[in-house]
PDB file of C-alpha atoms in Angstrom:
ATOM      1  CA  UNK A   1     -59.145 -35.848 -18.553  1.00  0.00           C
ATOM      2  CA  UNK A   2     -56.029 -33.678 -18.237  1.00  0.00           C
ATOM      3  CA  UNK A   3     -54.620 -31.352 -20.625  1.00  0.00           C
ATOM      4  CA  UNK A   4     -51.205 -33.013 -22.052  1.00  0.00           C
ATOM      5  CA  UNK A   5     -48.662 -30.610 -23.323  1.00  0.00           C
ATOM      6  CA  UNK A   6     -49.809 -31.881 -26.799  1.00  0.00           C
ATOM      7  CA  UNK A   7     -52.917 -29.907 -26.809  1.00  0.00           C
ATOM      8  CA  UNK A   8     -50.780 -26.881 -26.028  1.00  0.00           C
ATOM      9  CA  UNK A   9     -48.561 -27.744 -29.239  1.00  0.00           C
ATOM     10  CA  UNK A  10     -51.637 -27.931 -31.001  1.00  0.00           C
ATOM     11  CA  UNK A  11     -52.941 -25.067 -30.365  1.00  0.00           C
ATOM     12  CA  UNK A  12     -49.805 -23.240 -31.061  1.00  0.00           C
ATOM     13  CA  UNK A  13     -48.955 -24.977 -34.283  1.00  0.00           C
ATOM     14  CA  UNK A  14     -52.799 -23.765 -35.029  1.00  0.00           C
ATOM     15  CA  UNK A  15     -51.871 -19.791 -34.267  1.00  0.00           C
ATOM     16  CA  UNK A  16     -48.685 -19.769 -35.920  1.00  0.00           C
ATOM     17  CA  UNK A  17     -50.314 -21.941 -39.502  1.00  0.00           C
ATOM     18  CA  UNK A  18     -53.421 -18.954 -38.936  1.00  0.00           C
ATOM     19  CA  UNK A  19     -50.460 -16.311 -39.094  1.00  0.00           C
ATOM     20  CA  UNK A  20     -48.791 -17.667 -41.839  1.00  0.00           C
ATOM     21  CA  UNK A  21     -51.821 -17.791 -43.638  1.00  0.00           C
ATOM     22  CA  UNK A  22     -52.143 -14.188 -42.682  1.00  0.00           C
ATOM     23  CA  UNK A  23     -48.616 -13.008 -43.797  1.00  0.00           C
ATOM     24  CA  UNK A  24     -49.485 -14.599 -47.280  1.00  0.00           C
ATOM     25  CA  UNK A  25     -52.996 -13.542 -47.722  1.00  0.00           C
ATOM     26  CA  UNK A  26     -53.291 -10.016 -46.298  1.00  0.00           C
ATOM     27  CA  UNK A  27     -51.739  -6.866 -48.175  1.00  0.00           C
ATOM     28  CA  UNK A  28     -52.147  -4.652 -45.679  1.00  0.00           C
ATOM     29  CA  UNK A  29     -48.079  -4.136 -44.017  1.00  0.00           C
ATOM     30  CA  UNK A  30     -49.821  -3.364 -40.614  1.00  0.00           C
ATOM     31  CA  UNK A  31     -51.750  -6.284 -40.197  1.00  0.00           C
ATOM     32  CA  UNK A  32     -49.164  -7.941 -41.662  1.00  0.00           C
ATOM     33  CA  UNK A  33     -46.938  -6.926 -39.100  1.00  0.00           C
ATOM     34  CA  UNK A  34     -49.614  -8.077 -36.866  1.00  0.00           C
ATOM     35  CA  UNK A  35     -49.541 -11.421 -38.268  1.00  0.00           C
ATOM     36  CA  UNK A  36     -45.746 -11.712 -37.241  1.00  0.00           C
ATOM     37  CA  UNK A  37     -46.558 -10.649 -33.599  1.00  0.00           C
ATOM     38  CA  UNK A  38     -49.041 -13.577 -33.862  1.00  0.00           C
ATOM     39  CA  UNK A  39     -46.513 -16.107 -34.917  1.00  0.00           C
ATOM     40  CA  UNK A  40     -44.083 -14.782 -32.438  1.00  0.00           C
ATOM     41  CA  UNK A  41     -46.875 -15.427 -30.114  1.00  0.00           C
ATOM     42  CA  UNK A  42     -47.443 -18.956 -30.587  1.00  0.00           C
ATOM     43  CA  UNK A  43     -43.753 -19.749 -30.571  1.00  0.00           C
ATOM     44  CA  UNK A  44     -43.867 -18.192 -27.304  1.00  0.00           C
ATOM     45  CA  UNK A  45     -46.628 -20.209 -25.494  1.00  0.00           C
ATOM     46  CA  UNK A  46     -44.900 -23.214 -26.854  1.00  0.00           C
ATOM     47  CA  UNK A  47     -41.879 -22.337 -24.787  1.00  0.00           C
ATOM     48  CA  UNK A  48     -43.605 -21.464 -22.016  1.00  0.00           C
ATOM     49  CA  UNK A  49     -45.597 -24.910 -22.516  1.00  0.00           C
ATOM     50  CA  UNK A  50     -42.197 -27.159 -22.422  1.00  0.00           C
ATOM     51  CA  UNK A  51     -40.707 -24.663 -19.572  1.00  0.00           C
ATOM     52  CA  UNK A  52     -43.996 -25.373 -17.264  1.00  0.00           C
ATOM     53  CA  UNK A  53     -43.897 -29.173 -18.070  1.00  0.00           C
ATOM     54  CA  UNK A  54     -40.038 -29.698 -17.609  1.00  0.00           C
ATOM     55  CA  UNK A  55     -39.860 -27.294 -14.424  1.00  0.00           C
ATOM     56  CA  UNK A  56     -36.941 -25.241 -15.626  1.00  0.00           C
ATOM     57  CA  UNK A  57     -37.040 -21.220 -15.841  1.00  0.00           C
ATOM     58  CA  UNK A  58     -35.193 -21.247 -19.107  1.00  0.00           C
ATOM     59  CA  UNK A  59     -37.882 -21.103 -21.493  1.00  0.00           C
ATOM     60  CA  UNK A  60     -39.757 -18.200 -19.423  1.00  0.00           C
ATOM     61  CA  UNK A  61     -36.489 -16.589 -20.109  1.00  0.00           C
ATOM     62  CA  UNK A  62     -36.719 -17.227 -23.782  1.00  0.00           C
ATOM     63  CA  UNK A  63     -39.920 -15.950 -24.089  1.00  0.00           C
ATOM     64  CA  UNK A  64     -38.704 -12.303 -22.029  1.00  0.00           C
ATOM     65  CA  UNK A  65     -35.786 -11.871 -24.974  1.00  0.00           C
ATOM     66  CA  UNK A  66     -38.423 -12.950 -27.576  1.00  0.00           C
ATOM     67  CA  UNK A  67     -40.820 -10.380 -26.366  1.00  0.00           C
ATOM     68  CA  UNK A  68     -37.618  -7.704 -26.272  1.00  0.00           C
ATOM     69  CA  UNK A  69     -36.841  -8.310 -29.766  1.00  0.00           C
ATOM     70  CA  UNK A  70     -40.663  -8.137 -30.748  1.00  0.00           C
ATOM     71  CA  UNK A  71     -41.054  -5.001 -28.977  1.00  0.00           C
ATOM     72  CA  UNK A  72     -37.960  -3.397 -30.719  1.00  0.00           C
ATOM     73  CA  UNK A  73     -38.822  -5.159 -34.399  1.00  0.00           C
ATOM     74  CA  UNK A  74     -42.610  -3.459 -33.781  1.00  0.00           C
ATOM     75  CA  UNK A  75     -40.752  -0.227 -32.875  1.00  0.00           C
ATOM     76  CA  UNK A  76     -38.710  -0.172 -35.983  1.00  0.00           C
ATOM     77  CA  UNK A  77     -41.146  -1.728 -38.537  1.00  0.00           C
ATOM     78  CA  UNK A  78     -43.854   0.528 -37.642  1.00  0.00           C
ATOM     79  CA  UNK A  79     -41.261   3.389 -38.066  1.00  0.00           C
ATOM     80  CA  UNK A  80     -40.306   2.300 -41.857  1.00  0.00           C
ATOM     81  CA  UNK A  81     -44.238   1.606 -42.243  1.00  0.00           C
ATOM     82  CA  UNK A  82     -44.531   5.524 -41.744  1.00  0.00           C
ATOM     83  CA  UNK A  83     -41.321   6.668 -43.722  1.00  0.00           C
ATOM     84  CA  UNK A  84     -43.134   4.741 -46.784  1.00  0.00           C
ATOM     85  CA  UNK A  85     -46.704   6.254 -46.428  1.00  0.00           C
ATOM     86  CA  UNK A  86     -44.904   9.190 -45.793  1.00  0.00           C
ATOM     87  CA  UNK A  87     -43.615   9.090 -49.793  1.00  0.00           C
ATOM     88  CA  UNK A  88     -46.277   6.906 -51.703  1.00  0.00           C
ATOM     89  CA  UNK A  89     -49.447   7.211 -49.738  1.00  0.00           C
ATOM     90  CA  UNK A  90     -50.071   3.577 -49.127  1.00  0.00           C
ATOM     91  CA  UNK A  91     -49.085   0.891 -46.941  1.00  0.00           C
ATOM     92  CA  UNK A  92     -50.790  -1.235 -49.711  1.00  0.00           C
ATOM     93  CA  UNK A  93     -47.741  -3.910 -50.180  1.00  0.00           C
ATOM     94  CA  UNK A  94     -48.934  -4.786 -53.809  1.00  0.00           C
ATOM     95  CA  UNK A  95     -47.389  -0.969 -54.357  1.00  0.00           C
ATOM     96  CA  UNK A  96     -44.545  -1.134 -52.745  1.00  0.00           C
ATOM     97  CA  UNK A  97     -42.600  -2.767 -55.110  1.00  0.00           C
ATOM     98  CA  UNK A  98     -39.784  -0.490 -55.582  1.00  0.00           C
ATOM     99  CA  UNK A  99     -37.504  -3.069 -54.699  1.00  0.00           C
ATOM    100  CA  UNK A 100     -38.864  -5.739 -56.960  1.00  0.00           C
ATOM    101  CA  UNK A 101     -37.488  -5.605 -60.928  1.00  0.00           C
TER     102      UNK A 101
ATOM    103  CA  UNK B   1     -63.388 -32.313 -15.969  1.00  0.00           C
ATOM    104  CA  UNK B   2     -61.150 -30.798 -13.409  1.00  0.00           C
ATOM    105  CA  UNK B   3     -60.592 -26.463 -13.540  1.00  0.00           C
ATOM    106  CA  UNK B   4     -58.050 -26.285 -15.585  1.00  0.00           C
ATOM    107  CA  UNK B   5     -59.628 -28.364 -18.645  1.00  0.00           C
ATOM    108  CA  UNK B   6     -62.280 -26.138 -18.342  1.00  0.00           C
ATOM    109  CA  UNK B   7     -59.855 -23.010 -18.474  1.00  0.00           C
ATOM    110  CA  UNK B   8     -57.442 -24.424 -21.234  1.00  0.00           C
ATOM    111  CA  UNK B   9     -60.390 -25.343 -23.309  1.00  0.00           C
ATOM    112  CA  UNK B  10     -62.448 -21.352 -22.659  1.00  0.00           C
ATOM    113  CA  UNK B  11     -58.901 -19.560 -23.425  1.00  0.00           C
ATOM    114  CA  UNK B  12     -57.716 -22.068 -26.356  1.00  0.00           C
ATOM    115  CA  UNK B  13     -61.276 -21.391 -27.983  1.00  0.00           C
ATOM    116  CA  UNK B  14     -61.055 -17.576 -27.385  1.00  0.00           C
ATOM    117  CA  UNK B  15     -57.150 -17.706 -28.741  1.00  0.00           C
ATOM    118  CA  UNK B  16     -58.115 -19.959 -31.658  1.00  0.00           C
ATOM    119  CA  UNK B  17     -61.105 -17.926 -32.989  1.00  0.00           C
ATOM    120  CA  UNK B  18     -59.920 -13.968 -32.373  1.00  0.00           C
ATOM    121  CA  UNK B  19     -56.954 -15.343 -34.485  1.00  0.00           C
ATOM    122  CA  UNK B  20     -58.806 -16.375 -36.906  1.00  0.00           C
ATOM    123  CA  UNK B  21     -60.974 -13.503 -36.857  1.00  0.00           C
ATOM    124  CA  UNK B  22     -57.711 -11.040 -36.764  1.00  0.00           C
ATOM    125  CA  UNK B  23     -56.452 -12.001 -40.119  1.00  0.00           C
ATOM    126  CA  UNK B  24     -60.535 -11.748 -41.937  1.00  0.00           C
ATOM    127  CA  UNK B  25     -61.436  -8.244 -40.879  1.00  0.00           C
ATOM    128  CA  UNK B  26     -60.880  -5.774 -43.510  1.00  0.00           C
ATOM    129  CA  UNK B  27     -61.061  -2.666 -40.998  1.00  0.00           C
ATOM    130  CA  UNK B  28     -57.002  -2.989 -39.721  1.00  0.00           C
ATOM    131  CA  UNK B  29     -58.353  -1.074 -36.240  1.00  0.00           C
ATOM    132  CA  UNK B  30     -61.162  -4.138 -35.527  1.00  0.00           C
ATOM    133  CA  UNK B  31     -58.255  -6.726 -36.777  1.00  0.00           C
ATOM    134  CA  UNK B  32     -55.730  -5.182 -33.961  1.00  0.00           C
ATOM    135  CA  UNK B  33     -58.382  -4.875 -31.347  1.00  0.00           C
ATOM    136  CA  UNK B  34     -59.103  -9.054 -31.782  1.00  0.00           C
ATOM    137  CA  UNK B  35     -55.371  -9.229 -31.564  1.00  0.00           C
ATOM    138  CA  UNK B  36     -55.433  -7.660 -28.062  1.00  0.00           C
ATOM    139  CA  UNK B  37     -58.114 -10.196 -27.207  1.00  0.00           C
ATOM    140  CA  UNK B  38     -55.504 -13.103 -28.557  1.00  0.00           C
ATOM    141  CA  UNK B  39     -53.229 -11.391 -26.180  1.00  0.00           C
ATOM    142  CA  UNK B  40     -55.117 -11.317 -23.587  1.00  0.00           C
ATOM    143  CA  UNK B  41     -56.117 -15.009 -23.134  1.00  0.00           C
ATOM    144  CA  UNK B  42     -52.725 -16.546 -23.765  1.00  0.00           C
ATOM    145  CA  UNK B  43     -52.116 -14.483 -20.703  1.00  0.00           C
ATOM    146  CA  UNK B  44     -54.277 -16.336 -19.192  1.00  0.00           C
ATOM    147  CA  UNK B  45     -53.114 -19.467 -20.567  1.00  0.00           C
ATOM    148  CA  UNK B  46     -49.658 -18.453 -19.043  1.00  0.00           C
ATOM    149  CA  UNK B  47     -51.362 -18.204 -15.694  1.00  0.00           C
ATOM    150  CA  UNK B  48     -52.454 -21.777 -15.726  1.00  0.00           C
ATOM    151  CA  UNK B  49     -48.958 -23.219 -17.087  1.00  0.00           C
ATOM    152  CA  UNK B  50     -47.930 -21.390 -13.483  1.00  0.00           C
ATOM    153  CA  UNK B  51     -46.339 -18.308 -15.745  1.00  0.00           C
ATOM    154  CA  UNK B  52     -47.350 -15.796 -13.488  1.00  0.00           C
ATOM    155  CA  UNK B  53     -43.936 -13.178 -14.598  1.00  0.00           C
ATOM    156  CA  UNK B  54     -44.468 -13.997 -18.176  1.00  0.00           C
ATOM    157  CA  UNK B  55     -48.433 -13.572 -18.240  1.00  0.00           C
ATOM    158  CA  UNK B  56     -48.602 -10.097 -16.161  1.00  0.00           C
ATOM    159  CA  UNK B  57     -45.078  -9.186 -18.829  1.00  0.00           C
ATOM    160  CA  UNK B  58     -47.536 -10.270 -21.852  1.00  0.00           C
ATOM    161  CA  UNK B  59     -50.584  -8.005 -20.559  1.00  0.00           C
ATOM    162  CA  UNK B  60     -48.423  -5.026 -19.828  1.00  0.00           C
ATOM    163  CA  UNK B  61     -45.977  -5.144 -23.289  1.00  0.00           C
ATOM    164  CA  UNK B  62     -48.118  -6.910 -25.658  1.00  0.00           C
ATOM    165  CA  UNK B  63     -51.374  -5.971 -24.996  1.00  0.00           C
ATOM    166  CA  UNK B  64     -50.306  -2.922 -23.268  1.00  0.00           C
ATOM    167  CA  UNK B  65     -47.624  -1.390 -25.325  1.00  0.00           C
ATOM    168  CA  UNK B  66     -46.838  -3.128 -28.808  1.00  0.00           C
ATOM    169  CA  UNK B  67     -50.265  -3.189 -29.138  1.00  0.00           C
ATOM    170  CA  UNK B  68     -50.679   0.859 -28.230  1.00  0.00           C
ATOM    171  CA  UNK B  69     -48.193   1.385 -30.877  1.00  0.00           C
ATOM    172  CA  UNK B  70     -49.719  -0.618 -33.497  1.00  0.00           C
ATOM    173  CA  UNK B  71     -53.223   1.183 -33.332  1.00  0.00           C
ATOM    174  CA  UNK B  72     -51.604   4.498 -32.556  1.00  0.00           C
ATOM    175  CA  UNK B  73     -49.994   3.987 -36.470  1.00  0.00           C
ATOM    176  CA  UNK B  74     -53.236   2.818 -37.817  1.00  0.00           C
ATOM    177  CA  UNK B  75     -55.005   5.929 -36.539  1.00  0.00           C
ATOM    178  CA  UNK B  76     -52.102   8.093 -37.995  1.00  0.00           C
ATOM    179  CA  UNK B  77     -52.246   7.020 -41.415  1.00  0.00           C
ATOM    180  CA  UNK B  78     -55.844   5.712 -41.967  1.00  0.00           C
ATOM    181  CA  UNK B  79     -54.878   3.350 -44.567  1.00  0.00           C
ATOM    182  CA  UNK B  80     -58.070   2.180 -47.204  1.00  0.00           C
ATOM    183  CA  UNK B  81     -59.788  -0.630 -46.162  1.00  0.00           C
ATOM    184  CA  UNK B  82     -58.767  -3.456 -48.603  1.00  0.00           C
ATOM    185  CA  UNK B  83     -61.004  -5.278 -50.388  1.00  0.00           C
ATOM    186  CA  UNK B  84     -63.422  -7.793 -49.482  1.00  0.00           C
ATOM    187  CA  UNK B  85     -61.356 -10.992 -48.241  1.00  0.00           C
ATOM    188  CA  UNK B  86     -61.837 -13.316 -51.025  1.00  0.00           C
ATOM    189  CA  UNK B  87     -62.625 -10.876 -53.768  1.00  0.00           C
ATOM    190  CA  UNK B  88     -59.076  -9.453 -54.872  1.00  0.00           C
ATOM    191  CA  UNK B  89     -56.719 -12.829 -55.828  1.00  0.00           C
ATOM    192  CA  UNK B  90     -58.835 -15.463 -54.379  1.00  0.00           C
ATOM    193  CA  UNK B  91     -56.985 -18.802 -56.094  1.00  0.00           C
ATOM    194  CA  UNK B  92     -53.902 -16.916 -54.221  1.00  0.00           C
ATOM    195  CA  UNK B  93     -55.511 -17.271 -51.206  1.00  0.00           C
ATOM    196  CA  UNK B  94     -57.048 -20.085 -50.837  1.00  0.00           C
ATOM    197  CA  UNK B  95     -53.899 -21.762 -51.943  1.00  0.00           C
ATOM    198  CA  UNK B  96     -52.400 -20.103 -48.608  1.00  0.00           C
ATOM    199  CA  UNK B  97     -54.936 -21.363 -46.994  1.00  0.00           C
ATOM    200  CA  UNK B  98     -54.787 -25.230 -48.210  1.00  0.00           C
ATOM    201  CA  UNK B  99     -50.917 -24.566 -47.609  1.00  0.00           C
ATOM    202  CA  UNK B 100     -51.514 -23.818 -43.984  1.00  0.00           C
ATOM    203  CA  UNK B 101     -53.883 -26.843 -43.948  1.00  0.00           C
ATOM    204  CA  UNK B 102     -52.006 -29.297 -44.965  1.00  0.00           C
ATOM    205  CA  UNK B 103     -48.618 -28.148 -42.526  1.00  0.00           C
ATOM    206  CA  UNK B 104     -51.149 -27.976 -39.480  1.00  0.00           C
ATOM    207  CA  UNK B 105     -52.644 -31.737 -40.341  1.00  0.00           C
ATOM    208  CA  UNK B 106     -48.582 -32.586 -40.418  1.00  0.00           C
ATOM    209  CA  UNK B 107     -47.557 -30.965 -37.262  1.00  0.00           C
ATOM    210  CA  UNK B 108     -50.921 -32.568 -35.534  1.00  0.00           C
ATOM    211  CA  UNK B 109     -49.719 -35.720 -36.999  1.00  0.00           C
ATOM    212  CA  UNK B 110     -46.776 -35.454 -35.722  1.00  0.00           C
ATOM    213  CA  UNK B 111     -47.189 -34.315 -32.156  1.00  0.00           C
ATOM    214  CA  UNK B 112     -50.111 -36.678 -31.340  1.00  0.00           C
ATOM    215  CA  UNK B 113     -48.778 -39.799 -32.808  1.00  0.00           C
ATOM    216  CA  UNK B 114     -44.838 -39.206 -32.532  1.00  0.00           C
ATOM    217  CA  UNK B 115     -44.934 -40.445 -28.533  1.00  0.00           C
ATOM    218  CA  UNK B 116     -42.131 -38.220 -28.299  1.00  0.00           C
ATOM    219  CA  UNK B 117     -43.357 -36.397 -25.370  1.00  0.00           C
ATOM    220  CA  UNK B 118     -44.490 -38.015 -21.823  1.00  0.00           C
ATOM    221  CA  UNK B 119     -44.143 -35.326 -19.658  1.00  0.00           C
ATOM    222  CA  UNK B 120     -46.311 -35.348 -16.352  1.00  0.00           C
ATOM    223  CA  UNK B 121     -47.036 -32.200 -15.133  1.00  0.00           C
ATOM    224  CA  UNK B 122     -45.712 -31.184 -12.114  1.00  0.00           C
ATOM    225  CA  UNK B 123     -47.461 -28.655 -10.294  1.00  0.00           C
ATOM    226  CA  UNK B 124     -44.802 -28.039  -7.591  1.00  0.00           C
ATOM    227  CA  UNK B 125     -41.971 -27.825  -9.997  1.00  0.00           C
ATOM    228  CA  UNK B 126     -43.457 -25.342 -12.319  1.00  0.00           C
ATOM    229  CA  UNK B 127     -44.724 -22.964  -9.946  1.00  0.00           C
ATOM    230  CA  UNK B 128     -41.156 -22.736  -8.897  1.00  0.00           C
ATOM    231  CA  UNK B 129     -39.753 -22.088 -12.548  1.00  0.00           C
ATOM    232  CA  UNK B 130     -42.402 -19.648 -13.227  1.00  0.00           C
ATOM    233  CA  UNK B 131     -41.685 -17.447  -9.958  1.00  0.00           C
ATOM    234  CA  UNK B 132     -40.046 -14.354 -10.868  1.00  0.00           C
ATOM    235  CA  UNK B 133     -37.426 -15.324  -8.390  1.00  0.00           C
ATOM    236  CA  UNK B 134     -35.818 -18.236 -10.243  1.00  0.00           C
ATOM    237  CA  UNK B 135     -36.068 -16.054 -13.159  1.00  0.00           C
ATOM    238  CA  UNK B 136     -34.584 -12.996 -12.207  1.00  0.00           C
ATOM    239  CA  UNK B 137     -31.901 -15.061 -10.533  1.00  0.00           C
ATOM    240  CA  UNK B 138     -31.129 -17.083 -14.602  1.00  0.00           C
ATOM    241  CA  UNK B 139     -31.276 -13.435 -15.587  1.00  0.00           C
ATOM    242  CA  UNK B 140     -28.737 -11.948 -13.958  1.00  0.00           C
ATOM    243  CA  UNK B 141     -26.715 -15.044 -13.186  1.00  0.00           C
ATOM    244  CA  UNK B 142     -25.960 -17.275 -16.211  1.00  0.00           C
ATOM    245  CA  UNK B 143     -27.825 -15.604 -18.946  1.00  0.00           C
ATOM    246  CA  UNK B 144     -26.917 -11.905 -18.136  1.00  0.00           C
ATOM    247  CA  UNK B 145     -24.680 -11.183 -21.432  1.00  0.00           C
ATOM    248  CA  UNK B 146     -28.126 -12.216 -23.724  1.00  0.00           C
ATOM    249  CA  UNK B 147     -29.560  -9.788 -21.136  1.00  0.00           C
ATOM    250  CA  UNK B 148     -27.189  -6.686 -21.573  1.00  0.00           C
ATOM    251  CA  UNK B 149     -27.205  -7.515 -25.358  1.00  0.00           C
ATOM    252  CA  UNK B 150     -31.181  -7.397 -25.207  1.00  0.00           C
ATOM    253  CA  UNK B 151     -30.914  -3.767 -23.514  1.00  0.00           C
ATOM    254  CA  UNK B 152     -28.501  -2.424 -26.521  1.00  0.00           C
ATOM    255  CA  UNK B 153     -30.813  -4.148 -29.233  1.00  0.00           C
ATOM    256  CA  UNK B 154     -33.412  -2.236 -27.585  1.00  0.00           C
ATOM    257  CA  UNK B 155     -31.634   1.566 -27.542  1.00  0.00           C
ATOM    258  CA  UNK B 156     -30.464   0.511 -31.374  1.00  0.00           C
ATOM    259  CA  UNK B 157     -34.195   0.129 -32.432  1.00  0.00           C
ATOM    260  CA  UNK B 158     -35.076   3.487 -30.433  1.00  0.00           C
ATOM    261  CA  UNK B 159     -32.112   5.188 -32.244  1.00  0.00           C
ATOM    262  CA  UNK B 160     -33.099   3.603 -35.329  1.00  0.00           C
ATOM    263  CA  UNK B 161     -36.976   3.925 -34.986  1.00  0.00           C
ATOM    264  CA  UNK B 162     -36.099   7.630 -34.678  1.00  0.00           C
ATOM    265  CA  UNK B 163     -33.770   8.214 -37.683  1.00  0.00           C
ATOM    266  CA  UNK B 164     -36.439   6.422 -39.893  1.00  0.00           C
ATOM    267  CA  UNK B 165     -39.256   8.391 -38.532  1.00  0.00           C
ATOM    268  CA  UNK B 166     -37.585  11.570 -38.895  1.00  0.00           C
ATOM    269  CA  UNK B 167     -38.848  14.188 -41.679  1.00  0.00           C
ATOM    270  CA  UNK B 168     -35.557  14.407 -42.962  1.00  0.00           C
ATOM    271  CA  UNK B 169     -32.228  12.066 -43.437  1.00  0.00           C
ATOM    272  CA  UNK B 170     -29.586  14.501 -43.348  1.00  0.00           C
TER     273      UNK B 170
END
């Protein structure tokens, strides 16, 4: 038996469905967050996954501006996440409706 | 059962589960800590798709870094655990849940019975695409304006990372 590049699919579609379900179920914003840098994740090894099975560097590239972008959206988000708690004393996103009317 | 069925199946398991276990902990420090572990083995998942750049660049800026970050904030602020998993909103849950369910069975469906992909793997060829030599060399050749505009997206989110953080918007 060898592993197809459908089993890598599948196990990617599984981490990014177990990150959505995250993102909707959690209300915690940092493990929310977390749940994004899960997703991000699984897009990732399906990249790598195509560029390993085609033989072309381009989706290893992919996945080296993905990770720039997560690094710089964790930078960021983690920065509002403290400018919030810094005001209401919660990163409880059932309380941070401020936005919402 | 050759080595690397053996490997995709230990490091799949170990992805699979500490995901699943990331998003059911109530303590956020635990949850980030399984996280790393998710890290972690799709490094090693990288090494046997012959990713060596990408899976040493996941264990130093994921696991190393991001993930630094991320429990450095949840030790700052402490938030309150939340609530037992199921107890606050469950029909709201589990209707996430059966929503993830159901897109999962359709993407399996999909990808195993499509016949879309046939793709042999060849060993040869993707050792070469995953040497930090053909990479560098896309980096700097073809793709080097998504490269320069990767280095300014990262000094915007340090400028803005800073603003935000900052006691005071003045």
């Amino acid at each position: 038996m060898t592993i197809t590049i459908e089993y890598y699919l599948v196990l990617s579609a599984f981490m990014f469905l177990v990150g959505v379900a995250g993102v909707l179920t959690r209300r915690n914003a940092i493990i929310v967050f977390m749940c994004i840098e899960l997703m991000l994740n699984s897009a990732n090894l399906t990249l790598i996954a195509f560029s390993s099975f085609l033989g072309s560097s381009v989706g290893q590239l992919f996945v080296f501006f993905v990770m720039t972008v997560a690094a710089a959206e964790a930078a960021v988000g983690l920065a509002i996440i403290i400018a919030i708690f810094r005001n209401r004393l919660t990163v409880n996103l059932d309380d941070i409706n401020i936005l919402k009317w | 059962m050759n080595l690397e069925t053996i490997l995709f199946f230990i490091f799949g398991l170990i992805a699979a589960i500490s995901s699943i276990l990331m998003i059911t902990r109530n303590n956020a420090v635990i949850a980030a800590l399984y996280l790393i572990l998710n890290f972690a083995s799709l490094a090693g998942l990288y090494l046997i798709l012959n990713a060596q750049f990408i899976a040493v660049a996941q264990v130093i800026v994921y696991a190393g870094a991001i993930m630094v970050l991320f429990l450095f904030v949840i030790m700052l602020l402490r938030p309150e655990n939340e609530k037992k998993f199921l107890e606050s909103n469950p029909k709201v849950k589990i209707f996430a849940f059966i929503i993830a369910g159901f897109v999962f069975l359709q993407l399996v469906y999909i990808i195993f019975f499509s016949r879309a992909f046939n793709l042999p793997f060849n060993n040869q060829a993707s050792v070469e695409a995953g040497k930090i030599e053909s990479i560098g060399y896309l980096l700097f050749k073809e793709y080097v304006l998504p490269f320069e505009a990767a280095g300014f997206l990262l000094l915007a989110a340090t400028i803005g990372a800073l603003i935000l953080a900052k006691k005071k918007i003045d």
